XYZ file of C-alpha atoms in Angstrom:
618
model
C 15.165 -44.703 65.059
C 16.643 -45.879 61.769
C 13.308 -47.447 60.725
C 11.445 -44.223 61.545
C 13.921 -42.227 59.471
C 13.607 -44.637 56.507
C 9.809 -44.459 56.730
C 10.010 -40.691 56.677
C 12.215 -40.804 53.559
C 9.815 -43.206 51.850
C 6.833 -40.946 52.561
C 8.734 -37.902 51.298
C 9.795 -39.743 48.139
C 6.242 -40.887 47.451
C 4.939 -37.364 47.899
C 7.497 -36.015 45.458
C 6.667 -38.688 42.895
C 2.909 -38.267 43.319
C 2.398 -42.001 43.833
C 1.092 -42.023 47.394
C -2.374 -40.900 46.368
C -5.485 -42.589 47.595
C -6.621 -45.177 45.074
C -10.017 -44.692 43.451
C -12.201 -46.890 41.293
C -14.095 -46.240 38.083
C -16.457 -48.642 36.369
C -19.476 -48.874 34.109
C -22.120 -50.634 36.188
C -25.886 -50.932 35.742
C -25.830 -48.601 32.748
C -24.031 -45.782 34.565
C -20.540 -44.438 35.235
C -19.524 -45.124 38.816
C -16.651 -43.478 40.657
C -15.748 -45.074 43.983
C -18.961 -47.074 43.721
C -21.216 -44.041 43.289
C -22.870 -42.750 40.091
C -20.932 -39.920 38.496
C -21.653 -37.645 35.538
C -18.582 -36.910 33.427
C -18.148 -33.196 32.764
C -15.147 -33.203 30.467
C -13.298 -30.651 28.423
C -10.856 -31.532 25.662
C -7.433 -29.992 25.251
C -4.428 -31.463 23.481
C -1.115 -31.340 25.317
C 0.656 -31.298 21.935
C -0.944 -27.931 21.128
C 0.053 -26.237 24.388
C 3.556 -25.346 25.611
C 4.425 -27.628 28.505
C 5.012 -24.588 30.709
C 1.324 -23.712 30.363
C -0.228 -27.141 30.964
C -1.000 -26.489 34.622
C -2.528 -23.099 33.902
C -4.826 -24.521 31.230
C -5.867 -27.416 33.484
C -6.620 -24.976 36.304
C -8.763 -23.019 33.844
C -10.627 -26.221 33.012
C -11.345 -26.883 36.672
C -12.407 -23.270 37.192
C -14.948 -23.667 34.390
C -16.522 -26.476 36.389
C -15.194 -29.588 34.652
C -14.164 -32.749 36.494
C -12.373 -34.452 33.581
C -9.928 -33.602 30.812
C -9.837 -35.495 27.514
C -6.842 -35.478 25.196
C -5.812 -37.018 21.913
C -2.398 -38.599 21.575
C -0.871 -37.974 18.145
C 1.265 -40.864 16.942
C 3.411 -38.631 14.704
C 4.090 -36.290 17.633
C 5.874 -39.088 19.459
C 7.476 -41.178 16.716
C 9.587 -38.318 15.449
C 11.294 -40.422 12.777
C 10.971 -44.121 11.956
C 11.652 -46.077 15.135
C 12.631 -42.981 17.149
C 10.240 -42.311 20.047
C 9.944 -39.241 22.239
C 7.605 -39.192 25.221
C 9.839 -37.007 27.384
C 10.858 -33.688 25.845
C 8.803 -30.501 25.935
C 5.129 -30.915 25.149
C 5.643 -34.604 24.321
C 5.894 -35.506 28.009
C 2.546 -37.282 28.230
C 3.174 -38.674 31.709
C 3.741 -35.206 33.080
C 0.510 -33.944 31.517
C -1.532 -36.799 32.962
C 0.048 -36.461 36.399
C -0.502 -32.703 36.375
C -4.178 -33.280 35.576
C -4.417 -35.625 38.563
C -2.757 -33.065 40.814
C -5.371 -30.540 39.707
C -8.180 -32.905 40.704
C -9.160 -34.047 37.221
C -9.998 -37.445 35.796
C -8.437 -38.140 32.381
C -9.886 -39.621 29.185
C -7.195 -40.794 26.770
C -7.846 -40.852 23.027
C -4.840 -42.627 21.493
C -6.188 -43.352 18.008
C -4.006 -44.581 16.338
C -6.123 -42.348 14.074
C -7.002 -39.041 15.728
C -8.281 -36.629 13.034
C -8.325 -33.439 15.172
C -7.286 -31.114 12.331
C -3.779 -32.446 12.968
C -1.307 -33.325 10.205
C -2.329 -36.642 8.598
C -4.762 -37.251 11.456
C -1.799 -38.224 13.628
C -0.272 -40.826 11.310
C 3.470 -40.552 10.571
C 3.956 -39.385 6.983
C 6.498 -42.115 6.170
C 3.892 -44.879 6.459
C 3.124 -44.004 2.839
C 6.603 -45.113 1.802
C 5.627 -48.732 2.410
C 3.988 -49.603 -0.906
C 2.467 -52.724 0.627
C 0.752 -50.787 3.400
C -2.895 -49.703 3.402
C -3.613 -47.347 6.273
C -6.698 -47.653 8.462
C -7.384 -51.174 7.285
C -6.820 -54.810 8.245
C -3.634 -54.749 6.143
C -0.994 -56.629 8.148
C 1.818 -54.122 7.591
C -0.403 -51.374 8.917
C -1.601 -53.416 11.877
C 1.995 -54.242 12.784
C 2.859 -50.529 12.793
C -0.202 -49.730 14.912
C 0.774 -52.438 17.393
C 4.243 -50.951 17.791
C 2.771 -47.500 18.439
C 0.145 -48.741 20.893
C 2.692 -50.774 22.834
C 5.038 -47.791 23.035
C 2.264 -45.494 24.237
C 0.648 -47.818 26.750
C 4.041 -48.553 28.289
C 4.192 -44.848 29.127
C 0.777 -44.586 30.787
C -0.422 -48.012 31.965
C 0.487 -47.252 35.588
C -1.427 -43.965 35.325
C -4.751 -45.736 34.822
C -7.193 -45.454 37.722
C -6.797 -49.206 38.255
C -3.196 -48.476 39.281
C -3.776 -45.271 41.238
C -3.684 -42.837 38.321
C -6.377 -40.553 36.868
C -7.056 -42.250 33.487
C -10.634 -43.559 33.642
C -11.310 -44.462 29.985
C -9.430 -45.053 26.734
C -10.869 -44.658 23.251
C -10.511 -47.410 20.651
C -9.855 -45.917 17.180
C -11.770 -42.683 16.466
C -14.880 -41.771 14.467
C -14.460 -44.968 12.502
C -18.128 -45.012 11.549
C -17.675 -41.999 9.291
C -14.735 -43.662 7.545
C -16.769 -46.846 7.026
C -19.542 -44.746 5.486
C -17.062 -43.071 3.128
C -15.265 -46.312 2.182
C -18.127 -48.433 0.924
C -15.624 -50.028 -1.463
C -14.358 -51.977 1.556
C -16.654 -54.707 2.953
C -18.079 -53.906 6.384
C -16.713 -57.221 7.670
C -13.174 -56.126 6.760
C -13.666 -52.771 8.499
C -14.830 -54.625 11.604
C -11.781 -56.906 11.579
C -9.568 -53.814 11.642
C -11.379 -51.967 14.447
C -11.577 -55.119 16.577
C -7.832 -55.589 16.093
C -7.161 -52.091 17.444
C -9.291 -52.843 20.518
C -7.393 -56.099 21.116
C -4.036 -54.324 20.773
C -5.027 -51.845 23.494
C -6.106 -54.647 25.829
C -3.029 -56.761 25.151
C -0.759 -53.763 25.727
C -2.159 -53.315 29.231
C -5.226 -51.079 29.034
C -7.522 -52.268 31.809
C -9.966 -49.363 32.131
C -13.196 -49.193 30.083
C -12.838 -48.714 26.329
C -15.204 -46.569 24.275
C -15.871 -45.534 20.700
C -17.123 -42.167 19.465
C -19.089 -41.540 16.286
C -22.042 -39.608 15.036
C -24.859 -41.775 16.393
C -26.216 -42.340 12.889
C -22.846 -43.991 12.122
C -22.827 -46.515 14.978
C -23.284 -49.471 12.621
C -19.787 -49.038 11.239
C -18.103 -47.433 14.230
C -19.056 -49.447 17.278
C -16.776 -52.234 18.530
C -17.952 -55.173 20.604
C -16.656 -54.716 24.129
C -16.322 -50.934 23.871
C -18.958 -48.483 25.084
C -20.508 -46.375 22.285
C -20.626 -42.595 22.674
C -22.018 -39.991 20.283
C -20.356 -36.981 18.677
C -22.236 -33.786 17.926
C -25.611 -35.045 19.168
C -27.828 -32.587 21.071
C -31.129 -34.455 20.739
C -31.084 -36.428 23.973
C -34.021 -38.633 23.013
C -32.244 -39.678 19.841
C -28.956 -40.105 21.719
C -30.477 -42.533 24.203
C -32.379 -44.444 21.551
C -29.293 -45.174 19.472
C -26.972 -45.927 22.391
C -29.588 -48.335 23.711
C -29.721 -49.988 20.307
C -25.979 -50.654 20.307
C -25.379 -51.119 24.039
C -27.807 -53.830 25.188
C -30.644 -51.414 25.852
C -28.869 -49.298 28.463
C -26.472 -46.426 29.075
C -24.390 -44.730 30.143
C -25.194 -41.870 27.801
C -22.378 -39.615 26.697
C -21.709 -37.027 24.003
C -17.980 -37.571 23.481
C -17.615 -34.455 21.337
C -19.883 -31.507 22.044
C -18.899 -28.582 19.825
C -18.858 -25.081 21.390
C -17.008 -23.819 18.327
C -15.620 -25.166 15.088
C -12.476 -25.570 13.013
C -11.148 -22.974 10.578
C -9.475 -23.027 7.168
C -7.265 -20.545 5.376
C -9.308 -18.479 2.945
C -12.623 -19.124 4.713
C -14.438 -17.157 7.401
C -13.703 -17.801 11.071
C -16.417 -20.040 12.503
C -18.298 -19.075 15.669
C -20.971 -20.835 17.737
C -23.407 -18.656 19.733
C -22.968 -18.705 23.489
C -26.689 -19.075 24.245
C -26.975 -22.264 22.180
C -24.007 -23.775 24.054
C -25.569 -23.012 27.434
C -28.926 -24.406 26.338
C -27.368 -27.707 25.236
C -25.139 -28.138 28.292
C -27.994 -27.348 30.638
C -30.072 -30.078 29.002
C -27.203 -32.570 29.423
C -26.777 -31.652 33.089
C -30.459 -32.021 33.892
C -30.791 -35.346 32.084
C -27.555 -36.831 33.501
C -25.953 -37.052 30.070
C -22.166 -37.026 30.353
C -20.294 -34.836 27.892
C -16.898 -33.811 26.595
C -16.596 -30.256 25.283
C -14.540 -30.382 22.080
C -12.652 -28.096 22.320
C -12.635 -26.501 25.746
C -9.249 -25.024 24.819
C -7.864 -25.487 21.333
C -4.331 -24.159 21.573
C -2.114 -23.763 18.524
C -0.902 -25.760 15.510
C 2.735 -24.792 16.027
C 5.253 -25.620 13.322
C 3.903 -27.849 10.550
C 1.339 -29.707 12.672
C -1.874 -28.366 11.133
C -3.899 -30.737 8.980
C -6.392 -30.182 6.194
C -9.850 -31.103 4.966
C -11.444 -31.026 1.517
C -14.846 -30.599 -0.105
C -16.396 -30.587 -3.572
C -15.057 -27.111 -4.329
C -11.617 -27.452 -2.729
C -9.241 -30.391 -3.240
C -7.662 -29.264 0.022
C -8.740 -26.938 2.830
C -5.647 -26.304 4.955
C -6.280 -25.458 8.606
C -5.062 -22.183 10.049
C -2.267 -22.073 12.613
C -4.540 -21.068 15.466
C -6.713 -23.830 16.896
C -8.682 -21.301 18.935
C -11.876 -23.093 17.814
C -14.042 -20.311 19.326
C -13.563 -22.386 22.479
C -14.467 -21.194 25.995
C -10.762 -20.894 26.856
C -9.110 -18.890 24.081
C -5.951 -19.845 22.218
C -3.902 -17.794 24.702
C -5.695 -19.261 27.708
C -8.096 -16.386 28.372
C -11.494 -16.770 30.007
C -14.036 -15.778 27.352
C -17.646 -14.766 27.837
C -18.543 -18.330 26.876
C -16.238 -19.590 29.632
C -17.934 -17.445 32.286
C -21.396 -18.489 31.134
C -20.479 -22.192 31.384
C -18.826 -21.620 34.759
C -21.992 -19.980 36.102
C -24.110 -22.830 34.724
C -21.907 -25.466 36.334
C -21.934 -23.688 39.727
C -25.723 -23.995 39.740
C -25.780 -27.661 38.773
C -22.921 -29.525 40.444
C -22.306 -30.469 44.072
C -18.509 -30.306 43.987
C -16.617 -27.076 44.597
C -15.399 -25.042 41.661
C -12.173 -23.087 42.231
C -11.590 -19.464 41.360
C -10.437 -18.534 37.845
C -6.631 -18.383 37.758
C -4.945 -15.131 36.846
C -4.426 -14.507 33.155
C -0.879 -14.818 31.895
C 0.399 -11.251 31.301
C 0.244 -9.859 27.778
C 2.785 -7.399 26.397
C 3.461 -5.471 23.233
C 7.053 -5.914 22.188
C 9.149 -3.066 20.828
C 9.229 -2.942 17.038
C 11.440 -5.798 15.824
C 13.937 -4.557 13.241
C 15.049 -6.968 10.525
C 18.740 -6.584 9.833
C 19.603 -9.335 7.340
C 17.920 -11.133 4.456
C 18.688 -13.904 1.985
C 17.128 -15.299 -1.195
C 15.631 -18.729 -0.486
C 16.305 -19.958 -4.030
C 19.987 -19.202 -3.629
C 20.135 -20.779 -0.163
C 18.521 -23.942 -1.514
C 20.977 -24.245 -4.384
C 23.969 -24.258 -2.054
C 23.141 -27.848 -1.181
C 23.629 -30.964 -3.294
C 20.440 -31.592 -5.305
C 18.618 -34.868 -5.819
C 18.640 -35.665 -9.552
C 15.827 -37.411 -11.390
C 14.198 -37.567 -14.810
C 10.871 -36.651 -13.211
C 9.940 -34.581 -10.143
C 9.895 -36.676 -6.968
C 7.407 -36.438 -4.101
C 8.373 -35.246 -0.645
C 8.014 -38.828 0.516
C 10.378 -40.167 -2.145
C 12.831 -37.504 -1.033
C 12.437 -38.733 2.549
C 11.060 -35.357 3.633
C 7.847 -34.902 5.561
C 7.196 -31.183 5.756
C 8.256 -27.750 4.634
C 9.288 -26.949 1.068
C 11.027 -28.501 -1.926
C 12.548 -26.512 -4.777
C 12.144 -28.247 -8.165
C 14.561 -26.808 -10.709
C 15.302 -27.492 -14.373
C 17.508 -25.894 -17.034
C 16.176 -25.537 -20.623
C 18.622 -25.581 -23.524
C 15.899 -24.527 -25.956
C 13.226 -21.843 -25.545
C 9.673 -22.959 -24.800
C 6.439 -21.138 -24.102
C 2.790 -21.944 -23.520
C 0.751 -22.947 -20.476
C 2.457 -24.621 -17.557
C 0.258 -27.435 -16.198
C 0.916 -28.695 -12.676
C -2.054 -30.986 -12.056
C -0.017 -32.982 -9.547
C 0.748 -29.996 -7.320
C 0.544 -30.817 -3.615
C -0.111 -28.119 -2.436
C 1.120 -24.586 -3.140
C 3.779 -23.318 -5.516
C 5.471 -20.147 -6.657
C 6.887 -20.327 -10.191
C 10.081 -18.565 -11.287
C 11.838 -18.164 -14.624
C 15.441 -17.046 -14.280
C 14.666 -15.973 -10.712
C 11.639 -13.834 -11.588
C 8.277 -14.915 -10.213
C 5.784 -15.456 -13.004
C 3.012 -17.375 -11.241
C 1.419 -18.613 -8.044
C -0.385 -21.964 -8.140
C -2.569 -23.252 -5.364
C -4.316 -26.592 -4.961
C -6.741 -25.030 -2.482
C -8.064 -22.700 -5.173
C -7.977 -25.261 -8.013
C -5.293 -23.187 -9.689
C -2.946 -25.600 -11.429
C -1.764 -23.683 -14.521
C -0.253 -20.402 -15.655
C 1.253 -18.883 -18.788
C 4.999 -19.370 -19.076
C 7.814 -18.328 -21.398
C 11.260 -19.804 -20.879
C 14.076 -18.359 -23.015
C 17.108 -20.126 -24.427
C 19.317 -21.341 -21.585
C 16.589 -20.410 -19.112
C 15.863 -21.958 -15.718
C 12.486 -22.951 -14.314
C 12.186 -23.022 -10.516
C 9.089 -24.321 -8.722
C 9.049 -23.795 -4.949
C 6.435 -26.169 -3.503
C 4.991 -26.052 0.011
C 3.204 -28.864 1.838
C 0.123 -27.185 3.404
C -0.604 -30.118 5.728
C -1.844 -33.609 4.999
C -5.566 -34.325 4.893
C -6.728 -35.597 8.285
C -10.340 -36.620 7.665
C -12.302 -38.570 5.079
C -11.595 -41.149 2.429
C -8.918 -38.963 0.800
C -6.657 -39.580 3.771
C -5.203 -42.481 1.782
C -4.052 -40.027 -0.945
C -1.636 -37.827 0.978
C 1.612 -37.574 -0.970
C 3.179 -34.118 -1.165
C 5.236 -32.130 -3.651
C 4.701 -32.793 -7.364
C 3.062 -36.180 -7.807
C 2.395 -36.281 -11.584
C 4.138 -35.040 -14.765
C 4.892 -31.363 -15.308
C 3.646 -30.207 -18.713
C 3.939 -27.125 -20.887
C 0.932 -27.325 -23.162
C 0.886 -31.035 -24.070
C 4.638 -31.506 -23.771
C 5.780 -33.477 -20.715
C 8.923 -31.995 -19.193
C 11.278 -34.848 -18.345
C 14.976 -35.239 -17.732
C 17.460 -33.305 -15.616
C 15.177 -32.293 -12.751
C 17.050 -31.082 -9.671
C 15.341 -31.151 -6.283
C 16.527 -29.161 -3.281
C 15.123 -30.043 0.119
C 14.019 -27.281 2.483
C 12.304 -29.065 5.398
C 12.665 -26.052 7.689
C 12.720 -28.411 10.661
C 15.446 -26.216 12.107
C 15.823 -22.473 11.948
C 18.002 -21.510 8.970
C 21.327 -19.897 9.788
C 21.807 -16.509 8.153
C 24.887 -14.341 8.110
C 24.830 -10.597 7.711
C 23.769 -9.451 4.269
C 20.855 -8.132 2.298
C 19.962 -10.335 -0.672
C 16.379 -9.241 -1.124
C 14.366 -8.751 -4.294
C 10.633 -8.117 -4.252
C 8.862 -11.193 -5.604
C 11.643 -13.588 -4.605
C 11.190 -15.925 -1.620
C 13.185 -14.376 1.182
C 14.439 -15.202 4.648
C 14.588 -12.279 7.069
C 16.541 -12.207 10.310
C 16.595 -9.883 13.286
C 17.247 -9.673 17.009
C 15.249 -7.865 19.641
C 15.498 -7.160 23.346
C 12.742 -7.967 25.817
C 12.585 -6.302 29.207
C 9.150 -7.468 30.328
C 8.125 -11.043 29.550
C 4.554 -11.769 28.508
C 2.434 -13.421 25.849
C 2.082 -11.453 22.637
C 0.826 -11.745 19.058
C 2.921 -11.034 15.970
C 0.977 -8.942 13.458
C 1.606 -10.406 9.989
C -1.108 -8.595 8.009
C 1.402 -6.718 5.815
C 3.253 -9.907 4.921
C 2.519 -12.486 2.218
C 2.839 -16.160 3.115
C 5.315 -18.025 5.231
C 6.491 -19.132 8.664
C 8.098 -17.476 11.692
C 10.821 -18.785 14.009
C 11.310 -17.236 17.455
C 14.450 -18.347 19.279
C 14.595 -21.343 16.977
C 10.959 -22.406 17.467
C 8.597 -22.467 14.484
C 5.472 -20.748 15.850
C 3.444 -21.469 12.712
C 2.241 -20.339 9.296
C 0.809 -16.998 8.278
C -0.984 -16.228 4.992
C -2.386 -12.933 3.781
C -5.693 -14.503 2.656
C -6.797 -14.798 6.316
C -8.885 -15.079 8.344
C -5.939 -15.297 10.780
C -3.601 -12.324 10.731
C -1.658 -12.712 13.980
C 0.559 -15.475 15.358
C 0.429 -16.363 19.038
C 3.816 -16.101 20.755
C 3.801 -17.609 24.277
C 5.870 -15.789 26.879
C 7.621 -19.026 27.850
C 9.410 -18.983 24.488
C 10.788 -15.498 25.075
C 13.650 -14.582 27.364
C 14.771 -11.402 29.029
C 17.434 -9.748 26.989
C 18.279 -10.730 23.429
C 15.894 -12.827 21.301
C 16.050 -13.884 17.658
C 13.510 -13.929 14.852
C 13.654 -15.505 11.391
C 10.803 -15.071 8.906
C 10.426 -16.954 5.632
C 8.132 -15.145 3.197
C 7.491 -17.181 0.068
C 5.764 -14.306 -1.744
C 7.763 -11.293 -0.552
C 5.627 -8.943 -2.624
C 7.412 -6.055 -0.958
C 10.612 -5.763 1.029
C 10.048 -5.875 4.768
C 11.999 -4.027 7.415
C 10.236 -4.865 10.686
C 7.764 -7.024 12.574
C 5.326 -5.565 15.086
C 3.332 -7.192 17.853
C -0.112 -6.527 19.299
C -1.886 -7.448 22.523
C -5.055 -8.789 20.921
C -5.207 -11.598 18.335
C -6.860 -11.145 14.945
C -8.378 -14.458 13.863
C -11.522 -13.337 12.054
C -10.353 -10.722 9.560
C -12.125 -10.440 6.199
C -10.965 -13.000 3.658
C -8.408 -11.730 1.158
C -6.775 -13.132 -1.955
């Protein structure tokens, strides 16, 4: 009787832990993916657990299944888990990678893991921790030993979390990516010998294997970039390729004349920058491409199937010939089939209908949409001048302005301040601005400089005994391209007025905004001065909502202590997504930082429908 009872307890424990699942196999055999010894076509959709509140993971995965997918792919962002040097978090909130992977398995999905260590993904610094730049002997994304040692530490930490969740151990992880889109980096860094690039990428592959990865490895690149991106021992896949004949030709060339054939990133939408139009991809072209993949047994991963949100300071940036930086908007909606708030779009339904006609497995019903509400008008009852708040702390003193990194600060804002004992006037030159600054003389705003718009100078007149204040914001580190190695923030070169370099007696006040600022009652608010607003509001009915920021200038919003992201009047995004799981019945708090504060604000309103594609402003 005792043995029977113990057996019952063991079975119950296993069920609770999700470890008594039937073990499956996955392999690449005879040029094809095989699941339990039978050929399988991978129908994958990408979503990033770091961009979704943990409370919504299951809902989004159910949506993925209801669209007809059998696999979920996800990046792992190194800087999301190493929260400060040597401090690792794989457990709290949306950092709980094991829970995400296990939830995917419970929902009947295979998992593709994309650990980097470089991810890109329009994520801050492509996933690298910002403080890597403080090691002057380190060269990122290279065979540099200091960098490789850091990568090894990260990979070992990550794999320790998920190695038992590989399909070889009863979990759902079927494949792991080695590096990411390395071929494009090789093409952009022709100053580095190809042999050196190959030493680096091979080292990353070996680190994954040595850490305990024992499922197939793969690479993903544009197929015209396979020469630099492929790694011996890892299966090549193509990004953005819709010409199946070309896809097969190039994979054959780099994979011993055989498949399997996979488009690791198929784009149903595209990324979006502040100050540029919201990108959309037509539904009919998506259906045409996916139908061709299905009929020709080409496996695919829809990037993104659900984009989610760049909460806090997690959004990255790009650049082009006209813009030294193109910061990404807070929303990562991506015009994806599952919207930022988890809604089934027309594109979703079209893909679902296509999959139902072309797959043999059952596709579940679409889960109910999370309720949406419009909150009562949120009244703002207190305000404070950011310049005055900053100056209550002890400044860092230096003869020259210091970068964020030198100040040991990764994100947010830094106030650079200097007193002038003699009057001076002319043109202020801030060529080293990284990235956005508002300029004040004796507390009055006299300019707005912006690296995105190539605006690095303004007229200035500082009187006797006057004070110059420069409030600088980091708009997100570049996440793609050769400029990723130049990612310092703040003021990185001399400040000049005309040809005169301003040195001596600089004071720097750190405003990382990693925690919600504490305000007391009061109303220190002048139009044109950077201002913090505070309010409380009651919620009777919980639901998702969208804060309408179109009448505001530029800043960030905290709800119940959580930074839900940036807003900026130039668009195209005008609303901020507020998930219901971050609201509570009864009293809630809001804090808004508006760096421009062109007019005094008294309230914040919400709407039920997001605005992500408004006309571009200034």
